[in-house]
Coordinates of C-alpha atoms and ligand atoms in Angstrom, one line a residue:
M1 CA -26.7 7.1 4.4
R2 CA -23.7 8.8 5.9
I3 CA -20.5 6.8 6.3
V4 CA -17.6 8.2 8.3
F5 CA -14.2 6.7 7.5
F6 CA -11.5 7.0 10.1
S7 CA -7.7 6.6 9.6
T8 CA -7.9 7.3 5.9
Q9 CA -4.9 7.9 3.8
V10 CA -4.9 9.2 0.2
Y11 CA -4.9 5.6 -1.2
D12 CA -8.0 4.7 0.9
R13 CA -9.9 7.6 -0.4
E14 CA -8.9 6.9 -4.0
S15 CA -10.0 3.3 -3.8
F16 CA -13.4 4.1 -2.3
L17 CA -14.1 7.1 -4.6
A18 CA -13.4 4.9 -7.6
L19 CA -16.5 2.8 -6.8
P20 CA -20.0 3.5 -8.1
R21 CA -22.3 4.4 -5.2
S22 CA -25.9 5.5 -4.9
P23 CA -26.6 9.3 -4.7
N24 CA -27.9 9.0 -1.2
T25 CA -24.7 7.5 0.1
E26 CA -22.4 10.2 1.6
F27 CA -18.7 9.5 2.2
V28 CA -16.9 11.5 4.9
F29 CA -13.2 10.8 5.1
Q30 CA -11.4 11.6 8.4
Q31 CA -7.6 11.3 8.5
P32 CA -7.4 11.0 12.3
K33 CA -7.6 7.6 14.0
L34 CA -10.8 6.8 15.8
T35 CA -10.3 7.4 19.5
A36 CA -12.3 8.6 22.5
D37 CA -11.6 12.1 21.4
T38 CA -12.4 11.8 17.7
A39 CA -15.5 9.6 18.0
V40 CA -17.7 12.7 18.0
L41 CA -16.7 13.3 14.4
A42 CA -19.1 10.4 13.6
A43 CA -22.1 12.0 15.2
G44 CA -25.1 11.5 12.9
A45 CA -23.4 8.8 10.8
E46 CA -25.2 5.5 10.6
V47 CA -22.0 3.7 9.5
V48 CA -18.5 4.1 10.8
C49 CA -15.7 2.5 8.8
A50 CA -12.6 1.7 10.8
F51 CA -9.2 0.3 10.2
I52 CA -6.8 -1.9 12.3
N53 CA -5.3 0.7 14.7
D54 CA -8.6 2.5 15.4
D55 CA -9.8 2.3 19.0
L56 CA -13.0 0.3 19.2
S57 CA -13.1 -0.2 22.9
A58 CA -16.3 0.1 24.9
P59 CA -16.2 3.8 25.7
V60 CA -15.6 4.7 22.0
L61 CA -18.4 2.4 20.9
E62 CA -20.7 4.1 23.5
T63 CA -20.0 7.5 22.0
L64 CA -20.6 6.1 18.5
A65 CA -23.9 4.5 19.5
A66 CA -25.0 7.6 21.3
G67 CA -24.3 9.6 18.0
G68 CA -26.6 7.3 16.0
T69 CA -24.1 4.8 14.6
K70 CA -25.6 1.4 13.9
L71 CA -22.9 -0.4 11.9
I72 CA -19.1 -0.7 12.3
A73 CA -17.6 -1.7 8.9
L74 CA -14.1 -2.9 9.4
R75 CA -11.7 -2.4 6.5
S76 CA -9.7 -5.4 7.8
A77 CA -9.9 -9.1 8.2
G78 CA -8.7 -9.0 11.8
Y79 CA -11.2 -7.9 14.4
N80 CA -9.1 -8.4 17.6
H81 CA -9.3 -4.6 18.2
I82 CA -13.1 -4.4 18.7
D83 CA -14.9 -5.0 22.0
L84 CA -17.5 -7.4 20.6
E85 CA -19.3 -7.7 23.9
A86 CA -19.8 -3.9 24.1
A87 CA -20.8 -3.8 20.5
H88 CA -23.4 -6.5 21.1
T89 CA -24.8 -4.7 24.2
L90 CA -25.0 -1.4 22.3
K91 CA -26.7 -3.2 19.4
L92 CA -24.0 -2.2 17.0
E93 CA -23.5 -4.7 14.1
V94 CA -19.9 -5.4 12.9
V95 CA -18.8 -6.5 9.5
R96 CA -15.4 -7.1 8.1
V97 CA -13.5 -8.0 5.0
P98 CA -12.6 -11.7 5.5
A99 CA -10.3 -11.9 2.5
Y100 CA -8.9 -9.3 0.1
S101 CA -5.6 -10.5 -1.2
P102 CA -3.9 -13.2 0.9
H103 CA -1.2 -13.0 -1.8
A104 CA -0.4 -9.4 -0.8
I105 CA 0.6 -10.4 2.7
A106 CA 2.2 -13.7 1.7
E107 CA 4.3 -12.0 -0.9
H108 CA 5.4 -9.3 1.6
T109 CA 6.4 -12.1 4.0
V110 CA 8.6 -13.5 1.3
A111 CA 10.1 -10.0 0.6
L112 CA 11.1 -9.8 4.3
I113 CA 12.7 -13.2 4.2
L114 CA 14.7 -12.5 1.1
A115 CA 15.7 -9.0 2.2
L116 CA 16.9 -10.3 5.6
N117 CA 18.7 -13.4 4.1
R118 CA 20.5 -11.5 1.4
H119 CA 21.1 -8.3 3.5
L120 CA 19.5 -6.1 0.9
T121 CA 19.1 -3.0 3.0
R122 CA 22.8 -3.1 3.9
A123 CA 23.8 -3.8 0.3
Y124 CA 21.5 -1.0 -1.0
N125 CA 23.0 1.6 1.5
R126 CA 26.5 0.4 0.7
T127 CA 26.4 0.7 -3.0
R128 CA 24.8 4.2 -2.8
E129 CA 27.9 5.2 -0.8
G130 CA 30.2 3.8 -3.4
D131 CA 31.1 0.9 -1.1
F132 CA 31.1 -2.2 -3.3
S133 CA 32.6 -4.6 -0.7
L134 CA 30.7 -7.8 0.2
R135 CA 31.8 -8.3 3.8
G136 CA 28.9 -9.3 6.0
L137 CA 26.5 -9.9 3.1
T138 CA 26.7 -13.7 3.0
G139 CA 23.2 -15.3 2.8
F140 CA 21.9 -18.8 2.7
D141 CA 20.2 -20.9 0.0
L142 CA 16.5 -21.2 0.6
V143 CA 16.3 -24.5 -1.2
N144 CA 16.1 -27.5 1.3
K145 CA 15.6 -25.2 4.3
T146 CA 12.7 -25.9 6.7
V147 CA 10.0 -23.3 7.0
G148 CA 7.5 -23.4 9.9
V149 CA 4.1 -21.9 9.1
I150 CA 2.0 -21.1 12.2
G151 CA -1.6 -20.7 11.0
T152 CA -2.5 -22.1 7.6
G153 CA -5.6 -20.1 6.7
Q154 CA -5.7 -18.0 3.5
I155 CA -2.4 -16.2 4.0
G156 CA -0.5 -19.1 5.6
T157 CA -1.6 -21.3 2.6
A158 CA -0.5 -18.7 0.0
F159 CA 2.8 -18.4 1.8
A160 CA 3.4 -22.1 2.1
R161 CA 2.8 -22.5 -1.6
I162 CA 5.4 -19.8 -2.5
M163 CA 8.0 -21.3 -0.1
A164 CA 7.3 -24.8 -1.6
G165 CA 8.2 -23.2 -4.9
F166 CA 11.6 -22.2 -3.5
G167 CA 12.2 -25.9 -2.7
C168 CA 11.8 -25.5 1.0
K169 CA 10.5 -28.2 3.3
I170 CA 7.3 -26.8 4.9
L171 CA 6.0 -27.7 8.4
A172 CA 2.8 -26.3 9.8
Y173 CA 1.0 -25.8 13.0
D174 CA -2.7 -25.0 13.2
P175 CA -5.5 -26.4 15.4
Y176 CA -7.5 -27.0 12.2
P177 CA -5.2 -28.6 9.6
N178 CA -6.0 -27.5 6.0
P179 CA -6.3 -30.3 3.4
E180 CA -5.2 -27.9 0.7
V181 CA -1.9 -27.4 2.6
E182 CA -1.5 -31.1 3.3
A183 CA -1.9 -31.7 -0.5
L184 CA 1.3 -29.5 -1.0
G185 CA 3.2 -32.2 1.0
V186 CA 3.2 -30.1 4.2
R187 CA 3.5 -31.9 7.5
Y188 CA 1.4 -30.7 10.5
L189 CA 3.3 -30.9 13.8
E190 CA 2.8 -29.7 17.4
L191 CA 4.0 -26.1 17.9
D192 CA 7.1 -27.1 19.9
E193 CA 8.2 -29.6 17.2
L194 CA 7.7 -27.0 14.5
L195 CA 9.8 -24.4 16.4
A196 CA 12.6 -26.9 17.0
Q197 CA 12.8 -28.1 13.4
S198 CA 12.4 -24.9 11.4
Q199 CA 15.1 -22.5 10.2
I200 CA 12.4 -19.9 9.3
V201 CA 9.3 -19.5 11.4
S202 CA 6.4 -17.3 10.0
L203 CA 3.3 -16.3 11.9
H204 CA -0.1 -16.3 10.1
C205 CA -2.6 -17.0 12.9
P206 CA -5.0 -14.4 14.3
L207 CA -4.4 -12.6 17.6
S208 CA -6.6 -14.0 20.4
P209 CA -6.2 -14.8 24.1
A210 CA -4.8 -18.2 23.0
T211 CA -2.2 -16.7 20.7
Y212 CA -1.1 -13.6 22.8
H213 CA 2.7 -13.7 23.1
L214 CA 2.8 -17.1 21.3
I215 CA 6.4 -16.3 20.7
N216 CA 7.7 -15.9 24.3
E217 CA 10.9 -16.9 26.0
S218 CA 10.2 -20.7 26.0
A219 CA 9.1 -20.6 22.4
L220 CA 12.3 -18.7 21.4
N221 CA 14.4 -21.2 23.4
R222 CA 12.9 -24.0 21.4
M223 CA 13.9 -22.4 18.1
Q224 CA 17.2 -23.2 16.5
R225 CA 20.1 -20.9 17.1
G226 CA 20.5 -18.4 14.2
S227 CA 16.9 -19.0 12.9
M228 CA 14.6 -16.4 11.4
L229 CA 11.3 -15.2 12.8
I230 CA 8.8 -13.3 10.6
N231 CA 5.6 -11.7 11.9
T232 CA 3.2 -10.2 9.4
S233 CA 0.1 -11.1 11.4
R234 CA -0.4 -9.1 14.6
G235 CA 2.2 -7.5 16.9
A236 CA 1.1 -9.0 20.2
L237 CA 1.8 -12.5 18.9
V238 CA 5.4 -11.7 19.9
D239 CA 6.8 -10.7 23.3
T240 CA 9.0 -8.0 21.9
P241 CA 11.4 -7.4 24.9
T242 CA 12.1 -11.2 24.9
V243 CA 12.8 -11.2 21.2
I244 CA 15.3 -8.3 21.8
D245 CA 17.1 -10.5 24.4
A246 CA 17.3 -13.3 21.8
L247 CA 18.7 -11.0 19.2
K248 CA 21.3 -9.6 21.6
S249 CA 22.5 -13.1 22.5
G250 CA 22.6 -14.1 18.9
H251 CA 20.1 -17.0 19.5
L252 CA 17.7 -15.4 17.1
G253 CA 19.5 -14.8 13.8
Y254 CA 17.0 -12.6 11.9
L255 CA 13.7 -10.8 12.6
G256 CA 11.3 -9.4 10.1
L257 CA 8.3 -7.5 11.4
D258 CA 5.4 -5.9 9.6
V259 CA 3.5 -5.5 12.8
Y260 CA 4.4 -4.4 16.3
E261 CA 2.7 -4.7 19.6
E262 CA 2.7 -1.0 20.2
E263 CA 2.2 0.1 16.6
A264 CA -1.1 1.9 17.1
D265 CA 0.5 5.3 18.0
L266 CA 3.2 5.0 15.4
F267 CA 2.4 3.3 12.2
F268 CA 0.8 5.1 9.3
E269 CA 2.2 8.4 10.5
D270 CA 5.3 10.4 9.4
L271 CA 7.0 11.0 12.8
S272 CA 10.4 11.6 11.2
D273 CA 10.6 15.1 12.6
F274 CA 10.3 13.9 16.2
P275 CA 12.4 11.9 18.6
L276 CA 11.2 8.3 18.7
Q277 CA 9.4 7.8 22.1
D278 CA 9.2 4.0 22.0
D279 CA 12.4 2.7 23.5
V280 CA 11.6 -0.9 22.6
L281 CA 11.1 -0.1 18.9
A282 CA 14.2 2.2 19.0
R283 CA 16.3 -0.8 20.3
L284 CA 14.9 -3.1 17.6
L285 CA 15.8 -0.6 14.9
T286 CA 19.5 -0.8 15.9
F287 CA 20.0 -4.4 14.9
P288 CA 21.4 -4.9 11.4
N289 CA 19.6 -8.3 11.2
V290 CA 16.1 -6.8 11.8
I291 CA 13.8 -5.3 9.2
I292 CA 10.6 -3.5 10.2
T293 CA 7.9 -2.4 7.8
A294 CA 5.0 -0.3 9.1
H295 CA 2.0 -2.7 8.6
Q296 CA 2.3 -2.4 4.8
A297 CA 1.9 -6.1 3.8
F298 CA -1.7 -5.4 2.7
L299 CA -0.7 -2.4 0.6
T300 CA -1.1 -3.5 -3.1
H301 CA -3.5 -2.0 -5.6
E302 CA -5.3 -5.3 -5.8
A303 CA -5.8 -5.5 -2.1
L304 CA -6.9 -1.9 -1.7
D305 CA -9.5 -2.3 -4.5
A306 CA -10.8 -5.5 -2.9
I307 CA -11.0 -3.9 0.6
A308 CA -13.0 -1.0 -0.8
S309 CA -15.4 -3.0 -2.9
T310 CA -16.1 -5.7 -0.2
T311 CA -16.5 -2.9 2.5
L312 CA -19.0 -1.1 0.3
D313 CA -20.8 -4.3 -0.6
N314 CA -21.0 -5.1 3.2
I315 CA -22.5 -1.7 3.9
V316 CA -25.1 -1.9 1.1
A317 CA -26.1 -5.5 2.0
W318 CA -26.5 -4.4 5.7
A319 CA -28.7 -1.4 4.6
E320 CA -30.8 -3.7 2.5
G321 CA -31.4 -6.0 5.5
R322 CA -29.3 -8.9 4.2
P323 CA -26.1 -8.5 6.2
Q324 CA -22.9 -10.4 5.1
N325 CA -19.5 -10.9 6.6
L326 CA -20.9 -10.2 10.1
V327 CA -18.5 -10.6 13.0
K328 CA -20.5 -12.3 15.7
L329 CA -19.8 -12.4 19.5
E330 CA -18.8 -16.0 20.3
T331 CA -20.7 -17.1 23.4
Ligands
NAD1 P1 -7.6 -17.0 8.3 O1 -8.7 -16.9 9.2 O2 -7.8 -17.4 6.9 O3 -6.5 -18.0 8.9 C1 -6.1 -18.0 10.2 C2 -5.6 -19.4 10.6 O4 -5.0 -19.4 11.9 C3 -6.7 -20.4 10.6 O5 -6.4 -21.6 9.8 C4 -6.9 -20.8 12.1 O6 -7.3 -22.2 12.3 C5 -5.4 -20.6 12.5 N1 -5.3 -20.5 14.0 C6 -6.2 -20.0 14.9 N2 -5.7 -20.1 16.1 C7 -4.4 -20.6 16.0 C8 -3.4 -21.0 16.9 N3 -3.5 -20.8 18.2 N4 -2.2 -21.4 16.4 C9 -2.0 -21.6 15.1 N5 -3.0 -21.3 14.2 C10 -4.1 -20.8 14.6 O7 -6.8 -15.6 8.3 P2 -5.8 -15.0 7.2 O8 -6.6 -14.2 6.3 O9 -4.9 -16.0 6.8 O10 -5.0 -13.9 8.1 C11 -4.2 -14.3 9.2 C12 -3.8 -13.1 10.0 O11 -3.0 -12.2 9.2 C13 -5.0 -12.2 10.4 O12 -5.6 -12.7 11.6 C14 -4.4 -10.9 10.6 O13 -4.0 -10.7 11.9 C15 -3.1 -10.9 9.7 N6 -3.2 -9.9 8.6 C16 -2.1 -9.1 8.5 C17 -2.1 -8.1 7.4 C18 -1.0 -7.1 7.2 O14 -1.2 -6.2 6.5 N7 0.1 -7.3 7.9 C19 -3.2 -8.1 6.6 C20 -4.2 -9.0 6.7 C21 -4.2 -9.9 7.7

């Protein structure tokens, strides 16, 4: 069985090559993203293994199906980037990794909060320049602050637990309240109430038509002046130009992003030798109270190992006719 991996970096290859596999399983690692142009690289491969910024739209899936692909194995939990209707029509099955390490993402979320609050990037740059002044570095105590968690699945729950440990008051919004989260003393509220009462708002829900631009102008207006917004979930949950306006007016006090609506052509690449073409991202990068990481929240050794082993298990189970972790078209 030939498996073609797209969007692979050194760490992906290492985690897959460390796993035992049967001699008739061939790994072909491609560095380029899966696009309409690169889809032909999978010709003859029964399985295509794709990551979050790969193009899995109908035309790309058609090329893959025509080349003999039968299974799309996603190395991600999120599956908003695949046209499930087209996959269904083309008889392509889709599997994913529902959970690898929710802690990796939750802990990165906390890293963004602490770095923004205590101005760590400014402090780091200053001390390296021999500037040991503290002007502009005042933070706030996290204890007794109110944190709003939007989406209390695996990652939101892990995040809520950590923030409860800081002594924060936790509010949550999720159409399906989680008893495990309620047991932490967390109160579920309507979204508008959560936005109005929180000093820190963190997004942990999936991207769907219902959550597209969940944080828009009216949501931002409901948030407290000077509050902090963190998005480690999916870029399009946030209407970025509106967030820029809120940062310019000072209404939004801090912004931490690990995901960006237009990240697909930027993240995971070293573009440092070229002028940045994305003016919205360029503007975001000018604010001292904004930290952007390039979709790295998942990047821990534990998460990479879990992604590789679950992906390979998914592929083997599918090949043996007992598919697991299938992504089904909701009708
Ligand atoms: P999960 O499925 O365990 O939880 C998602 C939760 O969101 C569920 O409880 C669901 O009920 C809730 N939800 C659905 N619609 C909602 C809405 N309209 N408003 C509020 N909540 C809603 O998923 P998870 O494993 O916790 O992952 C959450 C998201 O994190 C993923 O969808 C993915 O986009 C993102 N993610 C990011 C990274 C990264 O590296 N930055 C890595 C993995 C996952």
